[in-house]
Amino acid sequence: MLTIGELSRATGVKIPTIRYYEQMGLMAAAERSEGNQRRYEPRERDRLSFIKHARDLGFTIEAIRELLELSAHPERPCADADEIAVRQLQIVRDKIAKLRPLEKELERIATRCHGDQIRDCYVLQSLASHELCVSEH
Amino acid sequence: MLTIGELSRATGVKIPTIRYYEQMGLMAAAERSEGNQRRYEPRERDRLSFIKHARDLGFTIEAIRELLELSAHPERPCADADEIAVRQLQIVRDKIAKLRPLEKELERIATRCHGDQIRDCYVLQSLASHELCVSEH
DNA sequence: ATAATAGCTATAGTAACTGGAGGAAAACAT
DNA sequence: ATGTTTTCCTCCAGTTACTATAGCTATTAT
């Protein structure tokens, strides 16, 4: 049996976050010690590790809830799980696709200012209109 | 003089967002019509466009507040504005740098599952441990 | 004059935590 | 057994940048 602090160190999930996951129903309400402190079984640590790994990959709590639900039914087809992963991949790709033009634009803005005074500042001029932009955003 | 709806259409900023910016002090409290409705001058539209452009580039409200503050002092050096832009560039680059390994990991996870049943699902197995991961995250 | 459209305030909700206050339990040292 | 330190408890508020709703009023068009 693990205390919440041990569970936290074992998984890298902060203690208030563990309690938050319990509140959200991602983790079952933990067993309690005589003095009302949470105690965890190794399988609950595995579950939390799963959640952490998925969160690190950007899956939402909702998506993780679905994945956990699915994993409770070993005999079902895994098409749903695949779809959730594909969707998440798309989300990450979309984010990258949005950030890249921002990076380009900011590179231009941040590296081209050689003015001395705010009045000539390329950064502020760039933000004031889209005329200097290399792409839409 | 523009109504809030006209200002919204002119800048692409939604009406509740404009009011939110006023509340946050990014926009000055607008003049009012007899019937207490907000009325805007063209220069307030320019200011809002600036804010919008900066938000689209991912600058935080706080950063934008600083930039606006700076632009009110044309004679000052523009080093501060440059620094804010450089910082934002770094933030965007960091985000991309974090997302790329996620993309790789998700590609692997999402494209390699050929199981039929949840019990063999590569997606779920990948999330259950880090053993299959190609990189740390 | 009436109807349609647009605007007002105030409040609450979103996602996923994070932090603090005030107090109780557990672990360790003497 | 007692004291101290560490860990834990619950509850509540704050974070970011909006977005939505309810109930009401102003403006515009017919």
PDB file of N, CA and C (backbone and C1' of nucleotides) in Angstrom, chain A residues 3 5 19 38, chain D residues 7-10:
ATOM      1  N   THR A   3       1.218   5.530   0.238  1.00  0.00           N
ATOM      2  CA  THR A   3       0.576   6.783   0.628  1.00  0.00           C
ATOM      3  C   THR A   3       0.475   7.670  -0.613  1.00  0.00           C
ATOM      4  N   GLY A   5       1.782  10.500  -1.063  1.00  0.00           N
ATOM      5  CA  GLY A   5       3.101  11.069  -1.341  1.00  0.00           C
ATOM      6  C   GLY A   5       3.982  10.083  -2.096  1.00  0.00           C
ATOM      7  N   ARG A  19      -5.503  14.161  -6.196  1.00  0.00           N
ATOM      8  CA  ARG A  19      -6.815  14.359  -5.557  1.00  0.00           C
ATOM      9  C   ARG A  19      -7.817  14.915  -6.571  1.00  0.00           C
ATOM     10  N   ARG A  38      -5.405   8.576   2.373  1.00  0.00           N
ATOM     11  CA  ARG A  38      -5.539   7.711   1.200  1.00  0.00           C
ATOM     12  C   ARG A  38      -4.434   6.657   1.134  1.00  0.00           C
TER      13      ARG A  38
ATOM     14  P    DT D   7       7.882  14.753   3.947  1.00  0.00           P
ATOM     15  O5'  DT D   7       6.364  14.291   4.083  1.00  0.00           O
ATOM     16  C5'  DT D   7       6.040  13.067   4.722  1.00  0.00           C
ATOM     17  C4'  DT D   7       4.549  12.985   4.937  1.00  0.00           C
ATOM     18  C3'  DT D   7       3.715  13.347   3.696  1.00  0.00           C
ATOM     19  O3'  DT D   7       2.952  12.215   3.321  1.00  0.00           O
ATOM     20  C1'  DT D   7       2.834  14.312   5.663  1.00  0.00           C
ATOM     21  P    DC D   8       2.094  12.149   2.020  1.00  0.00           P
ATOM     22  O5'  DC D   8       0.638  12.539   2.570  1.00  0.00           O
ATOM     23  C5'  DC D   8      -0.051  11.652   3.436  1.00  0.00           C
ATOM     24  C4'  DC D   8      -1.210  12.355   4.096  1.00  0.00           C
ATOM     25  C3'  DC D   8      -2.251  12.960   3.144  1.00  0.00           C
ATOM     26  O3'  DC D   8      -3.300  12.035   2.900  1.00  0.00           O
ATOM     27  C1'  DC D   8      -1.829  14.309   5.107  1.00  0.00           C
ATOM     28  P    DC D   9      -4.471  12.475   1.967  1.00  0.00           P
ATOM     29  O5'  DC D   9      -5.352  13.411   2.911  1.00  0.00           O
ATOM     30  C5'  DC D   9      -6.135  12.806   3.948  1.00  0.00           C
ATOM     31  C4'  DC D   9      -6.995  13.862   4.608  1.00  0.00           C
ATOM     32  C3'  DC D   9      -7.836  14.687   3.647  1.00  0.00           C
ATOM     33  O3'  DC D   9      -9.061  14.038   3.383  1.00  0.00           O
ATOM     34  C1'  DC D   9      -6.782  16.084   5.276  1.00  0.00           C
ATOM     35  P    DT D  10      -9.885  14.507   2.118  1.00  0.00           P
ATOM     36  O5'  DT D  10     -10.523  15.878   2.603  1.00  0.00           O
ATOM     37  C5'  DT D  10     -11.336  15.918   3.792  1.00  0.00           C
ATOM     38  C4'  DT D  10     -11.791  17.340   4.040  1.00  0.00           C
ATOM     39  C3'  DT D  10     -12.575  17.937   2.862  1.00  0.00           C
ATOM     40  O3'  DT D  10     -13.777  18.523   3.325  1.00  0.00           O
ATOM     41  C1'  DT D  10     -10.731  19.338   3.436  1.00  0.00           C
TER      42       DT D  10
END
